[in-house]
Coordinates of N, CA and C in Angstrom, one line a residue:
M1 N 16.4 3.5 -37.2 CA 15.7 4.6 -37.2 C 14.5 4.7 -36.6
K2 N 13.8 3.7 -37.4 CA 12.2 3.3 -37.1 C 12.2 2.5 -35.8
K3 N 13.0 2.0 -35.4 CA 13.2 1.4 -34.2 C 13.3 2.1 -33.1
F4 N 14.2 3.1 -33.1 CA 14.4 3.7 -32.4 C 13.1 4.8 -32.2
N5 N 12.9 5.2 -33.1 CA 11.5 6.4 -33.3 C 10.1 5.3 -32.3
L6 N 10.0 4.3 -32.8 CA 9.0 3.5 -31.9 C 9.4 3.4 -30.3
Y7 N 10.4 3.1 -30.0 CA 11.0 3.1 -28.5 C 10.8 4.5 -27.7
N8 N 10.9 5.6 -28.4 CA 10.5 7.0 -27.8 C 9.2 7.2 -28.4
S9 N 8.1 6.7 -28.7 CA 6.9 7.1 -28.8 C 6.1 7.2 -27.4
K10 N 5.2 7.9 -27.8 CA 4.2 7.9 -26.6 C 3.3 6.8 -26.3
I11 N 3.2 6.2 -27.6 CA 2.3 4.7 -27.1 C 3.3 3.7 -26.6
F12 N 4.6 3.5 -27.2 CA 5.4 2.4 -26.8 C 5.5 2.9 -25.1
K13 N 5.8 3.9 -24.5 CA 6.0 4.4 -23.4 C 4.8 4.1 -22.5
F14 N 3.6 4.2 -23.0 CA 2.5 3.9 -22.0 C 2.5 2.9 -21.7
F15 N 2.2 1.7 -22.9 CA 2.2 0.5 -22.4 C 3.8 -0.1 -21.7
D16 N 4.5 0.1 -22.1 CA 5.9 -0.1 -21.3 C 5.8 0.1 -19.8
Y17 N 5.1 1.4 -19.6 CA 4.8 1.7 -18.0 C 3.7 0.9 -17.6
C18 N 2.9 0.8 -18.2 CA 1.4 -0.2 -17.8 C 2.3 -1.6 -17.3
F19 N 2.9 -2.3 -18.3 CA 3.7 -3.4 -18.2 C 4.3 -3.3 -16.8
R20 N 5.2 -2.6 -16.6 CA 5.9 -2.4 -15.6 C 5.0 -2.6 -14.1
L21 N 3.9 -1.4 -14.1 CA 2.6 -1.4 -13.1 C 2.3 -3.1 -12.8
V22 N 1.9 -3.9 -13.8 CA 1.4 -5.0 -13.7 C 2.5 -6.1 -13.1
L23 N 3.6 -5.8 -13.6 CA 5.1 -6.5 -13.1 C 5.0 -6.1 -11.3
I24 N 4.9 -4.9 -10.8 CA 5.0 -5.0 -9.9 C 3.6 -5.4 -9.0
N25 N 2.3 -5.1 -9.4 CA 1.2 -6.0 -8.8 C 1.6 -7.4 -8.7
L26 N 2.3 -8.2 -9.5 CA 2.4 -9.4 -9.4 C 3.7 -9.9 -8.6
L27 N 4.3 -8.8 -8.2 CA 5.5 -9.0 -7.2 C 4.8 -8.8 -5.4
I28 N 3.9 -8.3 -5.6 CA 3.2 -8.0 -4.2 C 1.9 -9.4 -4.1
L29 N 1.5 -9.8 -5.4 CA 0.2 -10.1 -5.0 C 0.9 -12.0 -5.1
V30 N 1.8 -12.3 -5.8 CA 1.9 -13.8 -6.0 C 2.5 -14.1 -4.4
P31 N 3.7 -13.5 -3.8 CA 4.2 -14.1 -2.9 C 3.2 -13.9 -1.9
S32 N 2.1 -13.1 -1.7 CA 1.3 -13.0 -0.7 C 0.2 -14.0 0.0
F33 N 0.1 -14.4 -1.9 CA -1.2 -15.4 -1.5 C -1.0 -16.4 -2.3
L34 N 0.4 -17.1 -2.8 CA 0.6 -17.9 -3.5 C 0.6 -19.2 -2.6
L35 N 1.0 -19.1 -1.3 CA 0.4 -20.6 -0.3 C -0.9 -20.5 -0.1
F36 N -1.7 -19.9 0.0 CA -3.2 -19.6 0.0 C -4.0 -20.2 -0.8
Y37 N -3.5 -19.9 -2.0 CA -4.1 -20.5 -3.1 C -3.9 -21.9 -3.3
I38 N -2.7 -22.3 -3.2 CA -2.2 -23.9 -3.2 C -3.1 -24.4 -2.3
V39 N -3.2 -24.1 -1.0 CA -3.8 -24.9 0.1 C -5.6 -25.1 -0.4
M40 N -6.0 -23.6 -1.0 CA -7.3 -23.9 -1.6 C -7.5 -24.7 -2.4
I41 N -6.8 -25.0 -3.2 CA -6.7 -25.6 -4.5 C -6.5 -27.1 -4.6
F42 N -5.6 -27.5 -3.3 CA -5.1 -29.0 -3.6 C -5.5 -29.5 -2.2
F43 N -5.3 -28.5 -1.1 CA -5.5 -29.2 0.1 C -6.5 -28.8 0.9
K44 N -7.7 -28.3 0.2 CA -8.9 -27.7 1.1 C -9.3 -28.5 1.7
D45 N -9.4 -30.0 1.5 CA -10.9 -30.8 2.4 C -9.5 -31.2 3.7
S46 N -8.3 -30.9 3.6 CA -7.5 -32.0 4.3 C -6.8 -30.8 5.7
I47 N -7.3 -29.4 5.4 CA -6.6 -28.5 6.0 C -7.7 -27.6 6.6
K48 N -7.8 -27.6 7.8 CA -9.2 -27.0 8.5 C -8.6 -26.3 10.0
G49 N -9.8 -25.3 10.4 CA -9.2 -24.4 11.3 C -8.2 -23.6 11.1
I50 N -7.1 -23.4 12.7 CA -6.1 -22.4 12.5 C -5.2 -22.7 11.6
W51 N -5.0 -23.9 10.8 CA -4.1 -24.3 9.9 C -4.4 -23.4 8.3
E52 N -5.8 -23.2 8.5 CA -6.3 -22.7 7.0 C -6.0 -20.9 7.2
Y53 N -5.9 -20.5 8.2 CA -5.4 -19.2 8.5 C -4.1 -18.9 8.4
L54 N -3.2 -19.9 8.6 CA -1.8 -19.9 8.8 C -1.2 -19.5 7.2
T55 N -2.0 -20.2 6.2 CA -2.1 -19.9 4.9 C -1.8 -18.3 4.4
L56 N -2.4 -17.3 5.4 CA -2.5 -15.9 5.1 C -1.4 -15.6 5.7
L57 N -0.4 -16.1 6.4 CA 0.8 -15.8 7.3 C 1.8 -15.1 6.4
P58 N 2.0 -15.5 5.0 CA 3.3 -14.7 4.1 C 2.6 -13.4 3.7
A59 N 1.1 -13.0 3.9 CA 0.5 -12.0 3.2 C 0.7 -10.8 4.2
I60 N 0.6 -11.4 5.5 CA 1.1 -10.4 7.0 C 2.4 -10.2 6.8
L61 N 3.3 -10.9 6.7 CA 5.0 -10.7 6.8 C 5.4 -10.1 5.4
Y62 N 4.3 -10.0 4.4 CA 5.2 -9.4 3.0 C 4.3 -8.7 2.5
M63 N 3.2 -8.3 2.5 CA 2.0 -7.7 1.4 C 2.4 -6.3 1.7
Y64 N 2.5 -5.5 2.9 CA 2.5 -4.0 3.2 C 4.0 -3.6 3.4
P65 N 5.0 -4.5 3.4 CA 6.6 -4.1 3.1 C 6.4 -4.0 1.6
A66 N 5.8 -4.8 0.5 CA 6.0 -5.0 -0.7 C 5.1 -4.0 -1.4
I67 N 4.2 -3.3 -0.9 CA 3.7 -2.2 -1.3 C 4.1 -1.0 -0.9
C68 N 4.9 -1.1 0.2 CA 5.9 0.0 0.4 C 6.8 0.4 -0.7
A69 N 7.7 -1.2 -1.0 CA 8.5 -1.0 -2.0 C 7.9 -0.7 -3.5
G70 N 6.8 -1.0 -3.9 CA 6.4 -0.9 -4.8 C 6.1 0.6 -5.3
I71 N 5.6 1.6 -4.3 CA 5.4 2.6 -4.0 C 6.7 3.5 -4.3
D72 N 7.8 2.9 -3.5 CA 9.1 3.5 -3.7 C 9.2 3.3 -5.3
L73 N 9.2 2.2 -5.9 CA 9.7 2.2 -7.3 C 8.8 2.9 -8.1
I74 N 7.6 3.1 -8.3 CA 6.6 3.8 -8.8 C 7.3 5.4 -8.8
R75 N 7.6 6.0 -7.5 CA 8.1 7.3 -7.5 C 9.1 7.5 -8.1
K76 N 10.8 6.6 -8.4 CA 11.3 6.4 -8.9 C 11.2 6.3 -10.3
F77 N 10.2 6.0 -11.0 CA 9.6 5.7 -12.1 C 9.4 7.3 -12.7
E78 N 8.7 8.1 -11.8 CA 8.1 9.4 -11.9 C 9.5 10.6 -12.0
F79 N 10.4 10.4 -10.9 CA 11.6 11.1 -10.7 C 12.8 10.7 -12.1
K80 N 12.1 9.8 -12.9 CA 13.4 9.2 -13.8 C 14.7 8.5 -13.5
E81 N 14.4 8.1 -12.2 CA 15.7 7.6 -11.7 C 15.8 6.1 -12.2
C82 N 15.0 5.6 -12.5 CA 15.3 3.5 -13.0 C 14.2 3.6 -13.9
N83 N 14.5 2.7 -14.6 CA 13.4 2.2 -15.6 C 13.1 0.7 -15.3
T84 N 14.1 -0.1 -14.5 CA 13.7 -1.6 -14.2 C 12.8 -1.8 -13.2
V85 N 12.7 -2.9 -13.0 CA 11.4 -3.6 -12.0 C 12.0 -4.1 -11.0
F86 N 12.8 -5.7 -11.2 CA 12.9 -6.7 -10.4 C 14.1 -6.2 -9.3
K87 N 15.3 -5.9 -9.8 CA 16.1 -5.3 -8.8 C 16.1 -4.5 -8.3
E88 N 15.3 -3.2 -8.7 CA 14.7 -2.0 -7.8 C 14.0 -2.4 -6.9
F89 N 12.9 -3.1 -7.3 CA 12.0 -3.7 -6.4 C 12.4 -4.4 -5.0
F90 N 13.6 -5.4 -4.9 CA 13.8 -6.0 -4.3 C 15.0 -5.4 -3.4
K91 N 15.7 -4.1 -4.1 CA 16.6 -3.5 -3.4 C 15.7 -2.5 -2.4
S92 N 14.4 -1.9 -3.0 CA 13.8 -1.1 -2.0 C 13.0 -1.7 -1.2
L93 N 12.7 -3.1 -1.1 CA 12.1 -4.1 -0.5 C 13.1 -4.4 1.0
K94 N 14.3 -4.5 0.4 CA 15.2 -4.8 1.4 C 15.9 -3.7 2.4
R95 N 15.6 -2.9 1.8 CA 16.1 -1.3 2.4 C 14.9 -0.7 3.7
I96 N 13.4 -1.4 3.4 CA 12.4 -0.9 4.3 C 11.9 -2.0 5.0
Y97 N 12.3 -3.4 4.7 CA 11.3 -4.1 5.2 C 11.3 -4.4 6.6
L98 N 12.5 -4.2 7.2 CA 12.2 -4.4 9.1 C 11.1 -3.2 9.4
K99 N 11.4 -1.9 9.0 CA 10.9 -1.1 9.4 C 9.1 -1.3 9.1
A100 N 9.0 -1.7 7.7 CA 7.4 -1.7 7.7 C 6.7 -2.9 8.0
L101 N 7.5 -3.8 8.5 CA 7.0 -5.1 8.9 C 6.4 -4.7 10.3
L102 N 7.4 -3.9 11.2 CA 6.8 -3.2 12.8 C 5.9 -2.4 12.3
E103 N 5.7 -1.7 11.5 CA 4.7 -1.0 11.1 C 3.1 -1.5 10.9
T104 N 3.4 -2.7 10.4 CA 2.2 -3.9 9.9 C 1.7 -4.2 11.3
F105 N 2.7 -4.9 12.3 CA 2.2 -5.2 13.5 C 1.2 -4.3 13.9
I106 N 1.8 -2.7 14.2 CA 1.2 -1.7 14.6 C -0.3 -1.6 14.4
I107 N -0.3 -1.5 12.8 CA -1.6 -1.4 12.2 C -2.5 -2.2 12.5
L108 N -1.9 -3.9 12.3 CA -3.1 -4.5 12.8 C -3.5 -4.7 14.3
I109 N -2.6 -4.0 15.3 CA -3.1 -4.1 16.4 C -4.2 -2.8 16.9
F110 N -3.8 -1.9 16.1 CA -5.2 -0.8 15.6 C -6.2 -1.3 15.5
V111 N -6.2 -2.2 14.2 CA -7.1 -2.7 13.3 C -8.2 -3.6 14.1
V112 N -7.5 -4.5 15.1 CA -8.0 -5.4 15.9 C -8.9 -4.7 17.2
L113 N -8.1 -3.7 17.8 CA -9.0 -2.9 18.8 C -9.9 -2.1 18.4
F114 N -10.0 -1.4 16.9 CA -11.3 -0.7 16.5 C -12.7 -1.6 16.1
F115 N -12.0 -2.8 15.6 CA -12.9 -3.6 15.2 C -13.9 -4.4 16.5
F116 N -13.2 -4.7 17.5 CA -14.0 -5.2 18.6 C -14.6 -3.8 19.4
S117 N -14.0 -2.8 19.1 CA -14.8 -1.5 20.1 C -15.8 -1.3 18.9
I118 N -16.0 -1.1 17.8 CA -16.9 -0.4 17.0 C -18.3 -1.8 17.3
R119 N -17.3 -3.2 17.3 CA -18.5 -4.4 17.4 C -19.4 -4.3 18.7
H120 N -18.5 -4.2 19.4 CA -18.9 -3.8 21.1 C -20.1 -3.1 21.0
F121 N -19.7 -1.7 20.6 CA -20.8 -0.5 20.9 C -22.0 -0.7 19.9
Y122 N -22.1 -1.3 18.6 CA -22.9 -1.8 17.6 C -23.9 -2.6 18.3
L123 N -23.3 -3.5 19.1 CA -24.2 -4.6 19.6 C -25.0 -4.3 20.6
H124 N -24.3 -3.1 21.5 CA -25.0 -2.7 22.7 C -25.7 -1.4 22.4
L125 N -26.0 -0.8 21.2 CA -26.9 0.4 20.7 C -28.0 0.6 21.6
G126 N -28.4 -0.8 21.8 CA -29.8 -0.2 22.6 C -29.9 -0.1 24.3
D127 N -28.9 -0.2 24.9 CA -28.5 -0.1 26.2 C -28.1 1.5 26.6
G128 N -28.2 2.2 25.7 CA -27.9 3.6 26.1 C -27.1 4.3 25.0
V129 N -27.5 5.7 25.4 CA -26.7 7.0 24.3 C -25.7 6.6 24.1
I130 N -24.6 6.5 25.5 CA -23.3 6.2 25.4 C -22.7 5.4 24.6
N131 N -23.7 4.6 24.1 CA -22.6 3.1 23.4 C -23.2 4.0 21.9
G132 N -24.1 4.5 21.4 CA -24.2 5.2 20.3 C -22.9 6.1 20.1
F133 N -23.0 7.1 21.1 CA -21.7 8.0 20.9 C -20.3 7.5 20.8
G134 N -20.0 6.2 21.5 CA -18.8 5.5 21.4 C -18.9 4.7 20.2
L135 N -19.7 4.7 19.4 CA -19.6 3.6 18.3 C -19.4 4.7 17.0
V136 N -19.8 6.1 17.5 CA -19.4 7.1 16.1 C -18.1 7.5 16.4
L137 N -17.6 7.4 17.8 CA -16.2 8.0 17.9 C -15.4 6.8 17.4
S138 N -15.4 5.4 17.9 CA -14.8 4.5 17.6 C -14.6 4.8 15.5
M139 N -15.5 4.8 15.3 CA -15.8 5.0 13.4 C -15.0 6.2 13.4
A140 N -14.9 7.4 13.9 CA -14.2 8.5 13.2 C -12.8 8.1 13.2
F141 N -12.3 7.6 14.6 CA -10.8 7.2 15.0 C -10.5 6.1 13.7
A142 N -11.3 5.2 13.6 CA -11.0 3.8 12.9 C -10.8 4.7 11.2
I143 N -11.6 5.8 10.7 CA -11.5 6.3 9.4 C -9.8 7.0 9.5
M144 N -9.7 7.8 10.9 CA -8.6 8.8 10.8 C -7.2 7.7 10.5
L145 N -7.2 6.6 11.5 CA -6.5 5.5 11.2 C -6.0 5.1 9.8
L146 N -7.2 4.9 8.9 CA -7.0 4.7 7.5 C -6.9 5.6 6.6
V147 N -6.8 7.1 6.9 CA -6.3 8.2 6.1 C -4.9 8.0 6.4
I148 N -4.4 7.8 7.7 CA -3.2 7.8 7.9 C -2.4 6.9 7.2
I149 N -2.6 5.5 7.0 CA -2.1 4.4 6.6 C -2.0 4.6 5.3
V150 N -2.5 5.2 4.5 CA -2.6 5.9 3.2 C -1.3 6.4 3.0
H151 N -0.9 7.5 3.7 CA 0.4 8.1 3.7 C 1.6 7.6 4.0
L152 N 1.3 6.3 4.6 CA 2.5 6.0 5.4 C 3.4 5.4 4.4
P153 N 3.3 4.6 3.5 CA 4.3 4.4 2.8 C 4.9 5.5 1.7
L154 N 4.2 6.7 1.4 CA 5.1 7.7 1.3 C 5.7 8.2 2.0
V155 N 5.5 8.9 3.3 CA 6.4 9.2 4.0 C 7.6 8.3 4.6
M156 N 7.5 7.2 4.2 CA 8.4 6.0 4.6 C 9.5 6.2 3.4
N157 N 9.2 6.7 2.4 CA 9.8 6.7 1.1 C 10.3 7.9 0.7
Y158 N 9.7 9.1 0.9 CA 9.8 10.4 0.9 C 10.9 10.9 1.7
M159 N 10.4 10.7 3.0 CA 11.2 11.2 4.3 C 12.0 9.9 5.0
E160 N 12.9 9.6 4.5 CA 14.1 8.6 4.7 C 14.9 9.0 6.2
G161 N 14.8 7.8 7.2 CA 15.6 8.1 8.1 C 14.7 8.6 9.8
C162 N 13.6 8.6 9.4 CA 12.4 8.8 10.7 C 12.3 7.8 11.4
F163 N 11.8 7.9 12.9 CA 11.5 6.9 13.9 C 9.9 6.5 13.1
I164 N 9.7 5.5 13.8 CA 8.1 4.7 13.1 C 7.4 5.9 13.8
I165 N 7.3 6.4 15.0 CA 6.4 7.3 15.8 C 6.2 8.5 14.8
D166 N 7.4 8.9 14.2 CA 7.2 10.1 13.2 C 6.9 9.7 12.3
D167 N 6.9 8.3 11.4 CA 6.0 8.4 10.2 C 4.6 8.4 10.5
F168 N 4.2 7.9 11.5 CA 3.0 8.0 12.0 C 2.3 9.3 11.9
K169 N 3.0 10.4 12.8 CA 2.5 11.3 12.9 C 2.6 12.5 11.7
L170 N 3.8 12.1 10.9 CA 4.1 12.9 9.5 C 2.8 12.6 8.6
A171 N 2.9 11.1 8.6 CA 1.4 11.2 7.8 C -0.1 11.4 8.1
G172 N -0.1 11.6 9.3 CA -1.4 12.4 9.7 C -1.2 13.5 9.2
M173 N -0.3 14.4 9.6 CA -0.2 15.5 9.1 C -0.3 16.0 7.6
M174 N 0.0 14.9 6.7 CA 0.3 15.2 5.5 C -1.3 14.8 5.1
A175 N -1.7 13.9 5.4 CA -3.0 13.3 5.4 C -4.3 14.5 5.1
F176 N -4.0 15.0 6.3 CA -4.9 16.2 6.7 C -4.9 17.7 6.2
Q177 N -3.9 17.7 5.3 CA -3.2 18.7 5.0 C -4.2 18.8 3.2
D178 N -4.4 17.8 3.0 CA -5.8 17.6 1.7 C -6.3 16.6 2.0
L179 N -7.3 16.8 2.9 CA -7.9 15.8 3.4 C -9.1 15.1 2.3
M180 N -9.8 16.5 1.5 CA -10.6 15.8 0.5 C -9.6 14.7 -0.6
I181 N -8.5 15.1 -0.8 CA -7.8 14.2 -2.1 C -7.6 13.0 -1.1
T182 N -7.2 12.9 0.2 CA -7.0 11.7 0.9 C -8.2 11.0 0.9
L183 N -9.3 11.7 1.5 CA -10.6 11.0 1.2 C -11.1 10.0 -0.2
G184 N -10.8 11.0 -1.1 CA -10.7 10.3 -2.5 C -9.8 8.9 -2.9
I185 N -8.6 9.0 -2.4 CA -8.1 8.0 -2.4 C -8.3 6.7 -1.9
V186 N -9.0 6.9 -0.6 CA -9.3 6.2 0.2 C -10.5 5.1 -0.1
I187 N -11.6 6.5 -0.4 CA -12.8 5.8 -1.5 C -12.1 4.9 -2.7
F188 N -11.2 5.3 -3.2 CA -11.0 4.4 -4.8 C -10.6 3.2 -4.2
I189 N -9.5 3.4 -3.0 CA -8.9 2.0 -2.8 C -9.9 1.0 -1.8
I190 N -10.8 1.6 -1.4 CA -12.3 0.8 -0.9 C -13.0 0.1 -2.1
A191 N -13.4 1.1 -3.1 CA -14.0 0.3 -4.3 C -13.1 -0.9 -5.1
D192 N -11.7 -0.5 -5.0 CA -10.8 -1.2 -5.6 C -11.0 -2.8 -4.8
V193 N -10.9 -2.8 -3.4 CA -10.7 -3.8 -2.8 C -12.1 -4.8 -3.3
A194 N -13.0 -3.9 -3.3 CA -14.4 -4.7 -3.7 C -14.5 -5.4 -5.1
I195 N -13.8 -4.2 -6.1 CA -13.5 -4.8 -7.2 C -13.1 -6.3 -7.2
M196 N -12.0 -6.4 -6.4 CA -10.9 -7.5 -6.8 C -11.9 -8.7 -6.1
F197 N -12.2 -8.7 -4.9 CA -13.3 -9.9 -4.7 C -14.2 -10.2 -5.9
V198 N -14.5 -9.6 -6.4 CA -15.7 -9.9 -7.6 C -14.8 -10.6 -8.5
S199 N -13.9 -9.7 -9.2 CA -13.1 -10.1 -10.4 C -11.4 -10.0 -9.9
P200 N -11.2 -11.4 -9.9 CA -9.9 -11.7 -9.6 C -8.8 -11.3 -10.8
T201 N -9.3 -11.3 -12.3 CA -8.9 -10.8 -13.0 C -8.1 -9.1 -12.9
I202 N -8.8 -8.4 -12.2 CA -8.9 -7.2 -12.1 C -7.4 -7.3 -10.7
M203 N -7.6 -7.9 -9.8 CA -6.7 -8.3 -8.8 C -4.9 -8.7 -9.5
V204 N -5.4 -9.2 -10.6 CA -4.1 -9.8 -10.9 C -3.4 -8.7 -11.7
I205 N -4.2 -7.7 -12.7 CA -3.4 -7.0 -13.6 C -3.1 -5.8 -12.6
G206 N -4.1 -5.1 -11.9 CA -3.8 -4.1 -11.4 C -4.3 -3.7 -10.1
G207 N -5.0 -4.7 -9.3 CA -5.2 -4.5 -8.1 C -4.7 -3.6 -7.2
F208 N -3.5 -4.0 -6.9 CA -2.8 -3.2 -6.0 C -1.7 -2.0 -6.9
S209 N -1.4 -2.0 -7.9 CA -0.5 -1.1 -8.5 C -1.2 -0.2 -9.1
L210 N -2.7 -0.1 -9.2 CA -3.4 1.0 -9.8 C -3.6 2.0 -8.6
P211 N -4.0 1.5 -7.8 CA -4.4 2.7 -6.9 C -2.9 3.2 -6.2
M212 N -1.9 2.4 -6.4 CA -0.5 3.0 -5.8 C -0.2 4.3 -6.7
Y213 N -0.2 3.9 -8.2 CA 0.2 4.8 -8.7 C -0.9 6.1 -8.8
L214 N -1.9 6.1 -8.8 CA -2.8 7.0 -8.3 C -2.5 7.8 -7.0
L215 N -2.2 7.2 -6.2 CA -1.5 7.8 -4.8 C -0.5 8.5 -5.2
I216 N 0.5 7.9 -5.9 CA 1.7 8.7 -6.3 C 1.6 10.0 -7.1
K217 N 0.6 10.1 -7.6 CA 0.3 11.2 -8.9 C -0.4 12.3 -8.5
L218 N -1.8 11.9 -7.3 CA -2.1 12.9 -6.8 C -1.4 13.6 -5.8
T219 N -0.4 12.8 -4.9 CA 0.6 13.8 -3.9 C 1.8 13.9 -4.5
F220 N 2.4 13.6 -5.7 CA 3.6 14.0 -6.1 C 3.9 15.4 -5.9
K221 N 3.3 16.4 -6.3 CA 3.7 17.8 -6.1 C 4.3 17.9 -4.4
K222 N 3.2 17.6 -3.9 CA 3.5 18.1 -2.1 C 4.6 17.0 -1.6
Y223 N 4.7 16.1 -2.0 CA 5.9 15.3 -1.4 C 7.1 15.5 -2.4
Y224 N 6.8 15.9 -3.6 CA 8.4 16.4 -3.8 C 9.0 17.3 -3.1
I225 N 8.0 18.6 -3.2 CA 8.6 19.6 -2.2 C 9.4 19.3 -1.1
V226 N 8.8 18.3 -0.3 CA 9.3 17.7 1.2 C 10.3 16.8 0.7
Y227 N 10.6 16.1 -0.3 CA 11.9 15.5 -0.6 C 13.3 16.1 -1.1
I228 N 12.8 17.2 -1.6 CA 13.8 18.2 -2.1 C 14.4 18.8 -1.1
R229 N 13.6 19.3 -0.1 CA 13.7 20.1 1.1 C 15.1 19.0 2.1
T230 N 14.1 17.9 2.2 CA 14.8 16.6 2.8 C 16.2 16.7 2.6
H231 N 16.6 16.4 1.2 CA 17.5 16.0 0.2 C 18.4 17.2 0.4
K232 N 18.3 18.2 0.8 CA 18.8 19.5 0.5 C 19.5 19.6 2.0
E233 N 19.0 19.6 3.2 CA 19.4 19.4 4.3 C 20.2 18.2 4.7
K234 N 20.2 17.5 4.1 CA 20.9 16.3 4.2 C 22.4 16.7 3.3
E235 N 22.5 17.3 2.1 CA 23.6 17.6 1.8 C 24.1 18.9 2.6

């Protein structure tokens, strides 16, 4: 009886949930950067140039789909649909991987375009007012892309069956409905990334899963309504 009461206590449930978030974090982090860390530790002096950057290829091919799968898993925790980690994580990853990978390449294209656009206008600020205007406009579009990216994994998991272009449209719509909350999440994510560079311990424990959990909690009511409506229409 005491053992049963312990499993149902709030303290046990809290630490159990935290442990699951740590596992999700590791499932994202380890496959993404394992090759990079192995090379940096054991082969740093022998691998140079483009080969050094190729060690980040697993992160490009895996990290965003894994984040989408992790968000889906946390969503299922909130819906009380499951309480396991590994099986459900890889089940979600298998379901969304190809679509998430295509979205990764689209995002990377936009990131590169905005990077060079902002860099160009910044380096030529003294050449005329038009460059200042171009810099502000490029930064505004870059921020717009960032808030859309924040909502993309949510749209992918709550609104299944949409085309990729529709995911971007819906993510933009959902982002700008509650812009202040979205900007707050973006600021938290930027701060979280900065802290991860300073403290690898934070990266390992909850560098990815903590912002994902916050994203689910702050948008839960809005997406829950959409989720219920979507599934009723399918039925």
